[in-house]
Amino acid sequence: MNKDLVRIIENPVIFQNLCTMRDKNTDSQGVRLATRKITRVLLYEAAKNLPLIEKEIETPIKTTTFKTIKEDINIIISPILRAGLIFTDEAIDILPQACIRHIGMYRDEKTLKPVWYYNKVPMEAPNPENFYIYITDPMLATGNSLIEAIRLYADKKIPMANIKCICIMAAPEGIENIQREFPEVEIITAAVDEGINEKGYIVPGMGDAGDRIFNT
Ligand code: URA
């Protein structure tokens, strides 16, 4: 594993909320609240790669230039359905200029390979260097869905440094799979767990994130 491109965001508040998410006795509302609190921190971390400009601002006291996010760029949040959706409310609060391009994949239970059912990505990217992509999925298990999602953007020639995967729990096997295919894509996560079991679940993980978040 190339640790330089795995950013683990550790903080006491994240630890506390990870415990809440993982606990099998936490109900769906509790899981959603804890998850959202973590997504907010991870999104702020991920956004550190956005380009800045100096902008003139008139305060009630004085006109001065201040740093802000460059305006003519395209920020895309791509949640992998279903569980990746938990990032979207926080993401559009924090980055209101972003667009949300959903990616629908489910995992074939036998092969553990992703099966497509929805793709909102087929957009033009005439100036690919102006695109900043955040692919969200709380559980990086085998990494197969994230690889497919990264490929959609890589095919549009978007620079690898502008594509980030934002997860909450990651398995070392999944990280290695992604790094084998896309060695320059950074993974941002709150935890790296022990591994995956024969059913493709992260151990110890939190079980099925979609079921736990959406109460199914
Ligand atoms: N998806 C989940 O929801 N949980 C896992 O442990 C792995 C993939």
mmCIF file with all atom_site columns, C-alpha atoms and ligand atoms in Angstrom:
data_model
loop_
_atom_site.group_PDB
_atom_site.id
_atom_site.type_symbol
_atom_site.label_atom_id
_atom_site.label_alt_id
_atom_site.label_comp_id
_atom_site.label_asym_id
_atom_site.label_entity_id
_atom_site.label_seq_id
_atom_site.pdbx_PDB_ins_code
_atom_site.Cartn_x
_atom_site.Cartn_y
_atom_site.Cartn_z
_atom_site.occupancy
_atom_site.B_iso_or_equiv
_atom_site.pdbx_formal_charge
_atom_site.auth_seq_id
_atom_site.auth_comp_id
_atom_site.auth_asym_id
_atom_site.auth_atom_id
_atom_site.pdbx_PDB_model_num
ATOM   1   C CA . MET A 1 1   ? 0.000   0.000   0.000   1.00 0.00 ? 1   MET A CA 1
ATOM   2   C CA . ASN A 1 2   ? 1.304   3.459   -0.902  1.00 0.00 ? 2   ASN A CA 1
ATOM   3   C CA . LYS A 1 3   ? 0.627   5.284   2.359   1.00 0.00 ? 3   LYS A CA 1
ATOM   4   C CA . ASP A 1 4   ? 1.432   8.659   0.800   1.00 0.00 ? 4   ASP A CA 1
ATOM   5   C CA . LEU A 1 5   ? -1.852  8.522   -1.090  1.00 0.00 ? 5   LEU A CA 1
ATOM   6   C CA . VAL A 1 6   ? -4.031  7.290   1.784   1.00 0.00 ? 6   VAL A CA 1
ATOM   7   C CA . ARG A 1 7   ? -4.998  10.171  4.049   1.00 0.00 ? 7   ARG A CA 1
ATOM   8   C CA . ILE A 1 8   ? -6.439  8.878   7.326   1.00 0.00 ? 8   ILE A CA 1
ATOM   9   C CA . ILE A 1 9   ? -8.260  11.656  9.130   1.00 0.00 ? 9   ILE A CA 1
ATOM   10  C CA . GLU A 1 10  ? -7.977  10.998  12.851  1.00 0.00 ? 10  GLU A CA 1
ATOM   11  C CA . ASN A 1 11  ? -9.583  13.137  15.488  1.00 0.00 ? 11  ASN A CA 1
ATOM   12  C CA . PRO A 1 12  ? -11.372 12.390  18.795  1.00 0.00 ? 12  PRO A CA 1
ATOM   13  C CA . VAL A 1 13  ? -14.731 13.489  17.382  1.00 0.00 ? 13  VAL A CA 1
ATOM   14  C CA . ILE A 1 14  ? -14.294 11.131  14.436  1.00 0.00 ? 14  ILE A CA 1
ATOM   15  C CA . PHE A 1 15  ? -13.330 8.255   16.778  1.00 0.00 ? 15  PHE A CA 1
ATOM   16  C CA . GLN A 1 16  ? -16.455 8.842   18.857  1.00 0.00 ? 16  GLN A CA 1
ATOM   17  C CA . ASN A 1 17  ? -18.724 8.879   15.809  1.00 0.00 ? 17  ASN A CA 1
ATOM   18  C CA . LEU A 1 18  ? -17.018 5.830   14.285  1.00 0.00 ? 18  LEU A CA 1
ATOM   19  C CA . CYS A 1 19  ? -17.845 3.913   17.476  1.00 0.00 ? 19  CYS A CA 1
ATOM   20  C CA . THR A 1 20  ? -21.487 4.990   17.155  1.00 0.00 ? 20  THR A CA 1
ATOM   21  C CA . MET A 1 21  ? -21.660 3.920   13.493  1.00 0.00 ? 21  MET A CA 1
ATOM   22  C CA . ARG A 1 22  ? -20.019 0.573   14.105  1.00 0.00 ? 22  ARG A CA 1
ATOM   23  C CA . ASP A 1 23  ? -22.091 -0.382  17.162  1.00 0.00 ? 23  ASP A CA 1
ATOM   24  C CA . LYS A 1 24  ? -24.725 -2.915  16.065  1.00 0.00 ? 24  LYS A CA 1
ATOM   25  C CA . ASN A 1 25  ? -27.115 -1.481  18.669  1.00 0.00 ? 25  ASN A CA 1
ATOM   26  C CA . THR A 1 26  ? -27.152 2.013   17.109  1.00 0.00 ? 26  THR A CA 1
ATOM   27  C CA . ASP A 1 27  ? -30.422 2.604   15.242  1.00 0.00 ? 27  ASP A CA 1
ATOM   28  C CA . SER A 1 28  ? -30.605 4.088   11.733  1.00 0.00 ? 28  SER A CA 1
ATOM   29  C CA . GLN A 1 29  ? -31.131 7.628   12.912  1.00 0.00 ? 29  GLN A CA 1
ATOM   30  C CA . GLY A 1 30  ? -28.065 7.348   15.141  1.00 0.00 ? 30  GLY A CA 1
ATOM   31  C CA . VAL A 1 31  ? -26.015 5.853   12.303  1.00 0.00 ? 31  VAL A CA 1
ATOM   32  C CA . ARG A 1 32  ? -27.073 8.641   9.923   1.00 0.00 ? 32  ARG A CA 1
ATOM   33  C CA . LEU A 1 33  ? -26.216 11.398  12.387  1.00 0.00 ? 33  LEU A CA 1
ATOM   34  C CA . ALA A 1 34  ? -22.813 9.943   13.260  1.00 0.00 ? 34  ALA A CA 1
ATOM   35  C CA . THR A 1 35  ? -22.001 9.286   9.598   1.00 0.00 ? 35  THR A CA 1
ATOM   36  C CA . ARG A 1 36  ? -22.918 12.799  8.512   1.00 0.00 ? 36  ARG A CA 1
ATOM   37  C CA . LYS A 1 37  ? -20.720 14.325  11.194  1.00 0.00 ? 37  LYS A CA 1
ATOM   38  C CA . ILE A 1 38  ? -17.760 12.366  9.824   1.00 0.00 ? 38  ILE A CA 1
ATOM   39  C CA . THR A 1 39  ? -18.562 13.131  6.177   1.00 0.00 ? 39  THR A CA 1
ATOM   40  C CA . ARG A 1 40  ? -18.392 16.853  6.910   1.00 0.00 ? 40  ARG A CA 1
ATOM   41  C CA . VAL A 1 41  ? -14.831 16.622  8.246   1.00 0.00 ? 41  VAL A CA 1
ATOM   42  C CA . LEU A 1 42  ? -13.705 14.395  5.369   1.00 0.00 ? 42  LEU A CA 1
ATOM   43  C CA . LEU A 1 43  ? -15.198 16.745  2.777   1.00 0.00 ? 43  LEU A CA 1
ATOM   44  C CA . TYR A 1 44  ? -13.362 19.728  4.257   1.00 0.00 ? 44  TYR A CA 1
ATOM   45  C CA . GLU A 1 45  ? -10.129 17.706  4.137   1.00 0.00 ? 45  GLU A CA 1
ATOM   46  C CA . ALA A 1 46  ? -10.739 16.635  0.544   1.00 0.00 ? 46  ALA A CA 1
ATOM   47  C CA . ALA A 1 47  ? -11.461 20.206  -0.534  1.00 0.00 ? 47  ALA A CA 1
ATOM   48  C CA . LYS A 1 48  ? -7.913  21.235  0.378   1.00 0.00 ? 48  LYS A CA 1
ATOM   49  C CA . ASN A 1 49  ? -6.924  20.603  -3.259  1.00 0.00 ? 49  ASN A CA 1
ATOM   50  C CA . LEU A 1 50  ? -9.267  23.270  -4.658  1.00 0.00 ? 50  LEU A CA 1
ATOM   51  C CA . PRO A 1 51  ? -7.464  26.159  -6.368  1.00 0.00 ? 51  PRO A CA 1
ATOM   52  C CA . LEU A 1 52  ? -7.600  29.570  -4.716  1.00 0.00 ? 52  LEU A CA 1
ATOM   53  C CA . ILE A 1 53  ? -7.769  33.158  -5.951  1.00 0.00 ? 53  ILE A CA 1
ATOM   54  C CA . GLU A 1 54  ? -7.519  36.503  -4.202  1.00 0.00 ? 54  GLU A CA 1
ATOM   55  C CA . LYS A 1 55  ? -10.843 38.323  -4.159  1.00 0.00 ? 55  LYS A CA 1
ATOM   56  C CA . GLU A 1 56  ? -11.550 41.912  -3.185  1.00 0.00 ? 56  GLU A CA 1
ATOM   57  C CA . ILE A 1 57  ? -14.079 42.119  -0.345  1.00 0.00 ? 57  ILE A CA 1
ATOM   58  C CA . GLU A 1 58  ? -15.532 45.248  1.151   1.00 0.00 ? 58  GLU A CA 1
ATOM   59  C CA . THR A 1 59  ? -16.082 44.704  4.862   1.00 0.00 ? 59  THR A CA 1
ATOM   60  C CA . PRO A 1 60  ? -17.955 47.359  6.859   1.00 0.00 ? 60  PRO A CA 1
ATOM   61  C CA . ILE A 1 61  ? -14.490 48.607  7.850   1.00 0.00 ? 61  ILE A CA 1
ATOM   62  C CA . LYS A 1 62  ? -12.192 48.343  4.812   1.00 0.00 ? 62  LYS A CA 1
ATOM   63  C CA . THR A 1 63  ? -11.723 46.868  1.325   1.00 0.00 ? 63  THR A CA 1
ATOM   64  C CA . THR A 1 64  ? -9.108  44.102  1.300   1.00 0.00 ? 64  THR A CA 1
ATOM   65  C CA . THR A 1 65  ? -8.274  41.060  -0.807  1.00 0.00 ? 65  THR A CA 1
ATOM   66  C CA . PHE A 1 66  ? -8.872  37.620  0.686   1.00 0.00 ? 66  PHE A CA 1
ATOM   67  C CA . LYS A 1 67  ? -8.352  34.022  -0.427  1.00 0.00 ? 67  LYS A CA 1
ATOM   68  C CA . THR A 1 68  ? -11.375 32.153  -1.775  1.00 0.00 ? 68  THR A CA 1
ATOM   69  C CA . ILE A 1 69  ? -12.113 29.201  -4.080  1.00 0.00 ? 69  ILE A CA 1
ATOM   70  C CA . LYS A 1 70  ? -11.484 29.910  -7.777  1.00 0.00 ? 70  LYS A CA 1
ATOM   71  C CA . GLU A 1 71  ? -14.831 30.476  -9.462  1.00 0.00 ? 71  GLU A CA 1
ATOM   72  C CA . ASP A 1 72  ? -14.503 29.052  -12.991 1.00 0.00 ? 72  ASP A CA 1
ATOM   73  C CA . ILE A 1 73  ? -13.898 25.435  -12.027 1.00 0.00 ? 73  ILE A CA 1
ATOM   74  C CA . ASN A 1 74  ? -16.211 22.407  -12.051 1.00 0.00 ? 74  ASN A CA 1
ATOM   75  C CA . ILE A 1 75  ? -16.626 20.636  -8.745  1.00 0.00 ? 75  ILE A CA 1
ATOM   76  C CA . ILE A 1 76  ? -18.323 17.264  -8.967  1.00 0.00 ? 76  ILE A CA 1
ATOM   77  C CA . ILE A 1 77  ? -19.501 15.076  -6.118  1.00 0.00 ? 77  ILE A CA 1
ATOM   78  C CA . SER A 1 78  ? -20.158 11.525  -7.306  1.00 0.00 ? 78  SER A CA 1
ATOM   79  C CA . PRO A 1 79  ? -21.899 9.411   -4.687  1.00 0.00 ? 79  PRO A CA 1
ATOM   80  C CA . ILE A 1 80  ? -21.918 5.689   -5.367  1.00 0.00 ? 80  ILE A CA 1
ATOM   81  C CA . LEU A 1 81  ? -25.494 4.596   -4.665  1.00 0.00 ? 81  LEU A CA 1
ATOM   82  C CA . ARG A 1 82  ? -26.827 3.784   -2.158  1.00 0.00 ? 82  ARG A CA 1
ATOM   83  C CA . ALA A 1 83  ? -24.574 4.406   0.801   1.00 0.00 ? 83  ALA A CA 1
ATOM   84  C CA . GLY A 1 84  ? -22.532 7.169   -0.886  1.00 0.00 ? 84  GLY A CA 1
ATOM   85  C CA . LEU A 1 85  ? -25.648 9.351   -0.774  1.00 0.00 ? 85  LEU A CA 1
ATOM   86  C CA . ILE A 1 86  ? -25.012 10.050  2.903   1.00 0.00 ? 86  ILE A CA 1
ATOM   87  C CA . PHE A 1 87  ? -22.316 12.534  1.800   1.00 0.00 ? 87  PHE A CA 1
ATOM   88  C CA . THR A 1 88  ? -24.490 14.602  -0.534  1.00 0.00 ? 88  THR A CA 1
ATOM   89  C CA . ASP A 1 89  ? -26.417 16.909  1.827   1.00 0.00 ? 89  ASP A CA 1
ATOM   90  C CA . GLU A 1 90  ? -23.245 17.877  3.619   1.00 0.00 ? 90  GLU A CA 1
ATOM   91  C CA . ALA A 1 91  ? -21.373 18.229  0.322   1.00 0.00 ? 91  ALA A CA 1
ATOM   92  C CA . ILE A 1 92  ? -23.810 20.690  -1.251  1.00 0.00 ? 92  ILE A CA 1
ATOM   93  C CA . ASP A 1 93  ? -23.984 22.663  1.991   1.00 0.00 ? 93  ASP A CA 1
ATOM   94  C CA . ILE A 1 94  ? -20.215 23.015  2.062   1.00 0.00 ? 94  ILE A CA 1
ATOM   95  C CA . LEU A 1 95  ? -19.702 23.421  -1.703  1.00 0.00 ? 95  LEU A CA 1
ATOM   96  C CA . PRO A 1 96  ? -22.944 24.902  -3.086  1.00 0.00 ? 96  PRO A CA 1
ATOM   97  C CA . GLN A 1 97  ? -21.336 25.378  -6.516  1.00 0.00 ? 97  GLN A CA 1
ATOM   98  C CA . ALA A 1 98  ? -20.777 21.598  -6.867  1.00 0.00 ? 98  ALA A CA 1
ATOM   99  C CA . CYS A 1 99  ? -22.910 19.377  -9.026  1.00 0.00 ? 99  CYS A CA 1
ATOM   100 C CA . ILE A 1 100 ? -23.917 15.906  -7.925  1.00 0.00 ? 100 ILE A CA 1
ATOM   101 C CA . ARG A 1 101 ? -23.416 13.149  -10.481 1.00 0.00 ? 101 ARG A CA 1
ATOM   102 C CA . HIS A 1 102 ? -24.820 9.914   -9.136  1.00 0.00 ? 102 HIS A CA 1
ATOM   103 C CA . ILE A 1 103 ? -23.293 6.556   -9.909  1.00 0.00 ? 103 ILE A CA 1
ATOM   104 C CA . GLY A 1 104 ? -25.482 3.494   -9.419  1.00 0.00 ? 104 GLY A CA 1
ATOM   105 C CA . MET A 1 105 ? -23.741 0.159   -8.896  1.00 0.00 ? 105 MET A CA 1
ATOM   106 C CA . TYR A 1 106 ? -24.665 -2.813  -6.804  1.00 0.00 ? 106 TYR A CA 1
ATOM   107 C CA . ARG A 1 107 ? -22.395 -5.653  -5.851  1.00 0.00 ? 107 ARG A CA 1
ATOM   108 C CA . ASP A 1 108 ? -23.078 -9.060  -7.346  1.00 0.00 ? 108 ASP A CA 1
ATOM   109 C CA . GLU A 1 109 ? -23.182 -11.223 -4.222  1.00 0.00 ? 109 GLU A CA 1
ATOM   110 C CA . LYS A 1 110 ? -21.372 -14.161 -5.876  1.00 0.00 ? 110 LYS A CA 1
ATOM   111 C CA . THR A 1 111 ? -18.653 -12.452 -7.893  1.00 0.00 ? 111 THR A CA 1
ATOM   112 C CA . LEU A 1 112 ? -18.418 -9.311  -5.688  1.00 0.00 ? 112 LEU A CA 1
ATOM   113 C CA . LYS A 1 113 ? -18.090 -7.396  -8.982  1.00 0.00 ? 113 LYS A CA 1
ATOM   114 C CA . PRO A 1 114 ? -20.014 -4.144  -9.468  1.00 0.00 ? 114 PRO A CA 1
ATOM   115 C CA . VAL A 1 115 ? -23.093 -4.181  -11.704 1.00 0.00 ? 115 VAL A CA 1
ATOM   116 C CA . TRP A 1 116 ? -24.089 -0.840  -13.265 1.00 0.00 ? 116 TRP A CA 1
ATOM   117 C CA . TYR A 1 117 ? -27.660 0.416   -13.103 1.00 0.00 ? 117 TYR A CA 1
ATOM   118 C CA . TYR A 1 118 ? -27.326 4.220   -13.235 1.00 0.00 ? 118 TYR A CA 1
ATOM   119 C CA . ASN A 1 119 ? -24.730 6.627   -14.581 1.00 0.00 ? 119 ASN A CA 1
ATOM   120 C CA . LYS A 1 120 ? -25.118 10.403  -14.419 1.00 0.00 ? 120 LYS A CA 1
ATOM   121 C CA . VAL A 1 121 ? -21.515 11.025  -15.465 1.00 0.00 ? 121 VAL A CA 1
ATOM   122 C CA . PRO A 1 122 ? -21.624 11.185  -19.289 1.00 0.00 ? 122 PRO A CA 1
ATOM   123 C CA . MET A 1 123 ? -20.789 14.897  -19.422 1.00 0.00 ? 123 MET A CA 1
ATOM   124 C CA . GLU A 1 124 ? -18.349 16.771  -21.622 1.00 0.00 ? 124 GLU A CA 1
ATOM   125 C CA . ALA A 1 125 ? -15.092 17.794  -19.968 1.00 0.00 ? 125 ALA A CA 1
ATOM   126 C CA . PRO A 1 126 ? -13.562 20.257  -22.492 1.00 0.00 ? 126 PRO A CA 1
ATOM   127 C CA . ASN A 1 127 ? -10.961 21.593  -20.014 1.00 0.00 ? 127 ASN A CA 1
ATOM   128 C CA . PRO A 1 128 ? -10.358 18.504  -17.897 1.00 0.00 ? 128 PRO A CA 1
ATOM   129 C CA . GLU A 1 129 ? -7.788  20.274  -15.694 1.00 0.00 ? 129 GLU A CA 1
ATOM   130 C CA . ASN A 1 130 ? -10.621 22.489  -14.393 1.00 0.00 ? 130 ASN A CA 1
ATOM   131 C CA . PHE A 1 131 ? -12.573 19.525  -13.016 1.00 0.00 ? 131 PHE A CA 1
ATOM   132 C CA . TYR A 1 132 ? -12.329 18.464  -9.355  1.00 0.00 ? 132 TYR A CA 1
ATOM   133 C CA . ILE A 1 133 ? -13.982 15.148  -8.575  1.00 0.00 ? 133 ILE A CA 1
ATOM   134 C CA . TYR A 1 134 ? -14.918 13.692  -5.186  1.00 0.00 ? 134 TYR A CA 1
ATOM   135 C CA . ILE A 1 135 ? -16.243 10.135  -5.386  1.00 0.00 ? 135 ILE A CA 1
ATOM   136 C CA . THR A 1 136 ? -18.014 9.173   -2.173  1.00 0.00 ? 136 THR A CA 1
ATOM   137 C CA . ASP A 1 137 ? -18.634 5.723   -0.747  1.00 0.00 ? 137 ASP A CA 1
ATOM   138 C CA . PRO A 1 138 ? -18.466 5.158   3.027   1.00 0.00 ? 138 PRO A CA 1
ATOM   139 C CA . MET A 1 139 ? -17.205 1.575   2.609   1.00 0.00 ? 139 MET A CA 1
ATOM   140 C CA . LEU A 1 140 ? -14.082 0.868   0.541   1.00 0.00 ? 140 LEU A CA 1
ATOM   141 C CA . ALA A 1 141 ? -14.186 -2.955  0.611   1.00 0.00 ? 141 ALA A CA 1
ATOM   142 C CA . THR A 1 142 ? -12.916 -4.671  -2.579  1.00 0.00 ? 142 THR A CA 1
ATOM   143 C CA . GLY A 1 143 ? -12.514 -1.287  -4.284  1.00 0.00 ? 143 GLY A CA 1
ATOM   144 C CA . ASN A 1 144 ? -14.182 -2.628  -7.457  1.00 0.00 ? 144 ASN A CA 1
ATOM   145 C CA . SER A 1 145 ? -16.978 -0.012  -7.554  1.00 0.00 ? 145 SER A CA 1
ATOM   146 C CA . LEU A 1 146 ? -14.582 2.832   -6.895  1.00 0.00 ? 146 LEU A CA 1
ATOM   147 C CA . ILE A 1 147 ? -12.278 1.609   -9.671  1.00 0.00 ? 147 ILE A CA 1
ATOM   148 C CA . GLU A 1 148 ? -15.183 1.661   -12.133 1.00 0.00 ? 148 GLU A CA 1
ATOM   149 C CA . ALA A 1 149 ? -16.173 5.146   -10.940 1.00 0.00 ? 149 ALA A CA 1
ATOM   150 C CA . ILE A 1 150 ? -12.613 6.505   -11.213 1.00 0.00 ? 150 ILE A CA 1
ATOM   151 C CA . ARG A 1 151 ? -12.354 5.060   -14.734 1.00 0.00 ? 151 ARG A CA 1
ATOM   152 C CA . LEU A 1 152 ? -15.359 7.132   -15.857 1.00 0.00 ? 152 LEU A CA 1
ATOM   153 C CA . TYR A 1 153 ? -13.493 10.311  -14.990 1.00 0.00 ? 153 TYR A CA 1
ATOM   154 C CA . ALA A 1 154 ? -10.034 9.105   -15.999 1.00 0.00 ? 154 ALA A CA 1
ATOM   155 C CA . ASP A 1 155 ? -11.450 8.377   -19.494 1.00 0.00 ? 155 ASP A CA 1
ATOM   156 C CA . LYS A 1 156 ? -12.337 12.073  -19.723 1.00 0.00 ? 156 LYS A CA 1
ATOM   157 C CA . LYS A 1 157 ? -8.659  12.909  -19.119 1.00 0.00 ? 157 LYS A CA 1
ATOM   158 C CA . ILE A 1 158 ? -9.325  14.540  -15.759 1.00 0.00 ? 158 ILE A CA 1
ATOM   159 C CA . PRO A 1 159 ? -5.953  14.707  -13.961 1.00 0.00 ? 159 PRO A CA 1
ATOM   160 C CA . MET A 1 160 ? -5.529  11.984  -11.347 1.00 0.00 ? 160 MET A CA 1
ATOM   161 C CA . ALA A 1 161 ? -4.540  14.614  -8.745  1.00 0.00 ? 161 ALA A CA 1
ATOM   162 C CA . ASN A 1 162 ? -8.028  16.141  -9.181  1.00 0.00 ? 162 ASN A CA 1
ATOM   163 C CA . ILE A 1 163 ? -9.852  12.872  -8.388  1.00 0.00 ? 163 ILE A CA 1
ATOM   164 C CA . LYS A 1 164 ? -10.319 11.926  -4.728  1.00 0.00 ? 164 LYS A CA 1
ATOM   165 C CA . CYS A 1 165 ? -12.088 8.924   -3.219  1.00 0.00 ? 165 CYS A CA 1
ATOM   166 C CA . ILE A 1 166 ? -13.746 9.787   0.079   1.00 0.00 ? 166 ILE A CA 1
ATOM   167 C CA . CYS A 1 167 ? -14.583 6.818   2.311   1.00 0.00 ? 167 CYS A CA 1
ATOM   168 C CA . ILE A 1 168 ? -15.190 6.325   6.009   1.00 0.00 ? 168 ILE A CA 1
ATOM   169 C CA . MET A 1 169 ? -13.894 2.767   6.482   1.00 0.00 ? 169 MET A CA 1
ATOM   170 C CA . ALA A 1 170 ? -11.421 1.139   4.119   1.00 0.00 ? 170 ALA A CA 1
ATOM   171 C CA . ALA A 1 171 ? -10.020 -2.376  3.810   1.00 0.00 ? 171 ALA A CA 1
ATOM   172 C CA . PRO A 1 172 ? -6.308  -2.750  2.902   1.00 0.00 ? 172 PRO A CA 1
ATOM   173 C CA . GLU A 1 173 ? -7.232  -5.111  0.015   1.00 0.00 ? 173 GLU A CA 1
ATOM   174 C CA . GLY A 1 174 ? -9.490  -2.476  -1.530  1.00 0.00 ? 174 GLY A CA 1
ATOM   175 C CA . ILE A 1 175 ? -6.879  0.240   -1.168  1.00 0.00 ? 175 ILE A CA 1
ATOM   176 C CA . GLU A 1 176 ? -4.313  -1.993  -2.875  1.00 0.00 ? 176 GLU A CA 1
ATOM   177 C CA . ASN A 1 177 ? -6.714  -2.801  -5.720  1.00 0.00 ? 177 ASN A CA 1
ATOM   178 C CA . ILE A 1 178 ? -7.375  0.871   -6.370  1.00 0.00 ? 178 ILE A CA 1
ATOM   179 C CA . GLN A 1 179 ? -3.686  1.719   -6.193  1.00 0.00 ? 179 GLN A CA 1
ATOM   180 C CA . ARG A 1 180 ? -2.858  -1.062  -8.659  1.00 0.00 ? 180 ARG A CA 1
ATOM   181 C CA . GLU A 1 181 ? -5.240  0.451   -11.254 1.00 0.00 ? 181 GLU A CA 1
ATOM   182 C CA . PHE A 1 182 ? -4.905  4.129   -10.385 1.00 0.00 ? 182 PHE A CA 1
ATOM   183 C CA . PRO A 1 183 ? -1.693  4.661   -8.403  1.00 0.00 ? 183 PRO A CA 1
ATOM   184 C CA . GLU A 1 184 ? -2.017  8.454   -8.366  1.00 0.00 ? 184 GLU A CA 1
ATOM   185 C CA . VAL A 1 185 ? -5.553  8.756   -6.961  1.00 0.00 ? 185 VAL A CA 1
ATOM   186 C CA . GLU A 1 186 ? -5.710  9.788   -3.318  1.00 0.00 ? 186 GLU A CA 1
ATOM   187 C CA . ILE A 1 187 ? -7.984  7.984   -0.862  1.00 0.00 ? 187 ILE A CA 1
ATOM   188 C CA . ILE A 1 188 ? -9.279  9.930   2.114   1.00 0.00 ? 188 ILE A CA 1
ATOM   189 C CA . THR A 1 189 ? -10.747 7.856   4.927   1.00 0.00 ? 189 THR A CA 1
ATOM   190 C CA . ALA A 1 190 ? -11.493 7.956   8.654   1.00 0.00 ? 190 ALA A CA 1
ATOM   191 C CA . ALA A 1 191 ? -10.240 4.398   9.302   1.00 0.00 ? 191 ALA A CA 1
ATOM   192 C CA . VAL A 1 192 ? -8.364  1.496   7.730   1.00 0.00 ? 192 VAL A CA 1
ATOM   193 C CA . ASP A 1 193 ? -9.842  -1.746  9.079   1.00 0.00 ? 193 ASP A CA 1
ATOM   194 C CA . GLU A 1 194 ? -8.456  -5.307  9.287   1.00 0.00 ? 194 GLU A CA 1
ATOM   195 C CA . GLY A 1 195 ? -9.651  -6.623  5.933   1.00 0.00 ? 195 GLY A CA 1
ATOM   196 C CA . ILE A 1 196 ? -12.643 -8.121  4.130   1.00 0.00 ? 196 ILE A CA 1
ATOM   197 C CA . ASN A 1 197 ? -14.412 -11.405 4.818   1.00 0.00 ? 197 ASN A CA 1
ATOM   198 C CA . GLU A 1 198 ? -15.517 -14.049 2.290   1.00 0.00 ? 198 GLU A CA 1
ATOM   199 C CA . LYS A 1 199 ? -18.772 -12.146 1.707   1.00 0.00 ? 199 LYS A CA 1
ATOM   200 C CA . GLY A 1 200 ? -16.934 -8.941  0.878   1.00 0.00 ? 200 GLY A CA 1
ATOM   201 C CA . TYR A 1 201 ? -17.796 -7.172  4.138   1.00 0.00 ? 201 TYR A CA 1
ATOM   202 C CA . ILE A 1 202 ? -15.247 -5.022  5.908   1.00 0.00 ? 202 ILE A CA 1
ATOM   203 C CA . VAL A 1 203 ? -14.028 -6.538  9.211   1.00 0.00 ? 203 VAL A CA 1
ATOM   204 C CA . PRO A 1 204 ? -14.856 -5.243  11.794  1.00 0.00 ? 204 PRO A CA 1
ATOM   205 C CA . GLY A 1 205 ? -16.605 -2.542  9.704   1.00 0.00 ? 205 GLY A CA 1
ATOM   206 C CA . MET A 1 206 ? -20.224 -1.673  10.397  1.00 0.00 ? 206 MET A CA 1
ATOM   207 C CA . GLY A 1 207 ? -22.123 -4.295  8.406   1.00 0.00 ? 207 GLY A CA 1
ATOM   208 C CA . ASP A 1 208 ? -24.130 -3.215  5.375   1.00 0.00 ? 208 ASP A CA 1
ATOM   209 C CA . ALA A 1 209 ? -23.830 0.578   5.331   1.00 0.00 ? 209 ALA A CA 1
ATOM   210 C CA . GLY A 1 210 ? -26.815 1.049   2.987   1.00 0.00 ? 210 GLY A CA 1
ATOM   211 C CA . ASP A 1 211 ? -29.074 -1.065  5.207   1.00 0.00 ? 211 ASP A CA 1
ATOM   212 C CA . ARG A 1 212 ? -27.901 0.631   8.375   1.00 0.00 ? 212 ARG A CA 1
ATOM   213 C CA . ILE A 1 213 ? -28.219 4.171   6.979   1.00 0.00 ? 213 ILE A CA 1
ATOM   214 C CA . PHE A 1 214 ? -31.559 3.633   5.211   1.00 0.00 ? 214 PHE A CA 1
ATOM   215 C CA . ASN A 1 215 ? -33.150 1.274   7.761   1.00 0.00 ? 215 ASN A CA 1
ATOM   216 C CA . THR A 1 216 ? -33.720 -1.595  5.327   1.00 0.00 ? 216 THR A CA 1
HETATM 217 N N1 . URA B 2 .   ? -20.402 -2.457  1.712   1.00 0.00 ? 1   URA B N1 1
HETATM 218 C C1 . URA B 2 .   ? -20.967 -2.356  2.941   1.00 0.00 ? 1   URA B C1 1
HETATM 219 O O1 . URA B 2 .   ? -22.040 -1.781  3.085   1.00 0.00 ? 1   URA B O1 1
HETATM 220 N N2 . URA B 2 .   ? -20.345 -2.918  3.989   1.00 0.00 ? 1   URA B N2 1
HETATM 221 C C2 . URA B 2 .   ? -19.175 -3.541  3.874   1.00 0.00 ? 1   URA B C2 1
HETATM 222 O O2 . URA B 2 .   ? -18.649 -4.016  4.880   1.00 0.00 ? 1   URA B O2 1
HETATM 223 C C3 . URA B 2 .   ? -18.587 -3.634  2.598   1.00 0.00 ? 1   URA B C3 1
HETATM 224 C C4 . URA B 2 .   ? -19.210 -3.082  1.537   1.00 0.00 ? 1   URA B C4 1
#
